[in-house]
């Protein structure tokens, strides 16, 4: 290192009154850039409900292992398991992939799970008209308790609900906002067994 001049005095070469902190180090070890392939991991799944027997389909990205918690105390490590729920209830199914707690997907498996088709001695509900395009008249035996009228998609998703008071025997259900598809209309009396009927919406 060479000092060529100074701002001290009138002559730039008279003297230097600065203290210099001079540090010597090796050239940093920095590698050349290289291409890196990144594979994001995310958990997702879908399910189809068939009278309480639910078929789960893995939709995850870059999954190498699967752990299913069906929400009723049962589990599976299959990629695409099938599980039967018993009794009727609301369950949250959780899929964890690659053993990582931050790679999970959760979906609600609604109360439609486990509702079997009615037998000859079970109360019925009638839907008029069916197919429907705007409103449906729901006819039922006079309710002996308050009840909830629910509409489900065929994959088990809850679409809408409607409260029915004790003594009700008919109710109008609006389907204006529903897409053209097949649905389940489910009547769930307090303390009683749910009953259902298929509804086709066609605008």
GROMACS .gro file of N, CA and C in nm, residues 110 112 148-154 156-162 173-175 177-178 182-187 199 201:
model
   87
  110UNK      N    1  -6.972  -3.405   0.685
  110UNK     CA    2  -7.089  -3.356   0.757
  110UNK      C    3  -7.183  -3.467   0.804
  112UNK      N    4  -7.443  -3.590   0.711
  112UNK     CA    5  -7.503  -3.684   0.616
  112UNK      C    6  -7.435  -3.819   0.623
  148UNK      N    7  -8.422  -2.949   1.184
  148UNK     CA    8  -8.340  -2.873   1.090
  148UNK      C    9  -8.353  -2.937   0.953
  149UNK      N   10  -8.382  -2.855   0.853
  149UNK     CA   11  -8.388  -2.900   0.715
  149UNK      C   12  -8.258  -2.857   0.647
  150UNK      N   13  -8.183  -2.953   0.594
  150UNK     CA   14  -8.051  -2.926   0.537
  150UNK      C   15  -8.045  -2.973   0.393
  151UNK      N   16  -7.963  -2.902   0.315
  151UNK     CA   17  -7.938  -2.941   0.177
  151UNK      C   18  -7.789  -2.973   0.164
  152UNK      N   19  -7.758  -3.092   0.113
  152UNK     CA   20  -7.620  -3.138   0.096
  152UNK      C   21  -7.591  -3.165  -0.051
  153UNK      N   22  -7.468  -3.135  -0.093
  153UNK     CA   23  -7.421  -3.182  -0.222
  153UNK      C   24  -7.397  -3.332  -0.213
  154UNK      N   25  -7.388  -3.399  -0.326
  154UNK     CA   26  -7.372  -3.544  -0.325
  154UNK      C   27  -7.236  -3.588  -0.271
  156UNK      N   28  -7.120  -3.472   0.009
  156UNK     CA   29  -7.127  -3.455   0.153
  156UNK      C   30  -7.113  -3.314   0.203
  157UNK      N   31  -7.091  -3.216   0.115
  157UNK     CA   32  -7.078  -3.077   0.158
  157UNK      C   33  -7.214  -3.020   0.196
  158UNK      N   34  -7.219  -2.952   0.313
  158UNK     CA   35  -7.342  -2.887   0.357
  158UNK      C   36  -7.360  -2.757   0.279
  159UNK      N   37  -7.474  -2.741   0.209
  159UNK     CA   38  -7.497  -2.625   0.125
  159UNK      C   39  -7.578  -2.518   0.198
  160UNK      N   40  -7.687  -2.557   0.265
  160UNK     CA   41  -7.770  -2.460   0.337
  160UNK      C   42  -7.855  -2.533   0.440
  161UNK      N   43  -7.905  -2.458   0.539
  161UNK     CA   44  -7.991  -2.514   0.642
  161UNK      C   45  -8.112  -2.423   0.664
  162UNK      N   46  -8.218  -2.482   0.720
  162UNK     CA   47  -8.340  -2.407   0.746
  162UNK      C   48  -8.406  -2.464   0.871
  173UNK      N   49  -8.872  -2.431   0.037
  173UNK     CA   50  -8.726  -2.427   0.029
  173UNK      C   51  -8.686  -2.358  -0.101
  174UNK      N   52  -8.611  -2.248  -0.090
  174UNK     CA   53  -8.564  -2.177  -0.209
  174UNK      C   54  -8.439  -2.244  -0.264
  175UNK      N   55  -8.438  -2.264  -0.396
  175UNK     CA   56  -8.321  -2.325  -0.461
  175UNK      C   57  -8.267  -2.236  -0.573
  177UNK      N   58  -8.044  -2.009  -0.568
  177UNK     CA   59  -7.900  -1.989  -0.565
  177UNK      C   60  -7.821  -2.117  -0.588
  178UNK      N   61  -7.887  -2.230  -0.601
  178UNK     CA   62  -7.818  -2.357  -0.619
  178UNK      C   63  -7.787  -2.383  -0.766
  182UNK      N   64  -7.765  -3.261  -0.861
  182UNK     CA   65  -7.844  -3.344  -0.770
  182UNK      C   66  -7.802  -3.312  -0.627
  183UNK      N   67  -7.901  -3.304  -0.536
  183UNK     CA   68  -7.874  -3.273  -0.395
  183UNK      C   69  -7.952  -3.370  -0.306
  184UNK      N   70  -7.909  -3.376  -0.179
  184UNK     CA   71  -7.984  -3.446  -0.076
  184UNK      C   72  -8.053  -3.343   0.012
  185UNK      N   73  -8.183  -3.358   0.034
  185UNK     CA   74  -8.256  -3.276   0.132
  185UNK      C   75  -8.277  -3.364   0.254
  186UNK      N   76  -8.224  -3.319   0.368
  186UNK     CA   77  -8.222  -3.403   0.489
  186UNK      C   78  -8.302  -3.334   0.600
  187UNK      N   79  -8.399  -3.405   0.657
  187UNK     CA   80  -8.477  -3.358   0.771
  187UNK      C   81  -8.422  -3.423   0.897
  199UNK      N   82  -8.308  -3.441  -0.453
  199UNK     CA   83  -8.366  -3.325  -0.522
  199UNK      C   84  -8.280  -3.291  -0.641
  201UNK      N   85  -8.202  -3.006  -0.909
  201UNK     CA   86  -8.220  -2.864  -0.941
  201UNK      C   87  -8.182  -2.845  -1.087
   0.00000   0.00000   0.00000
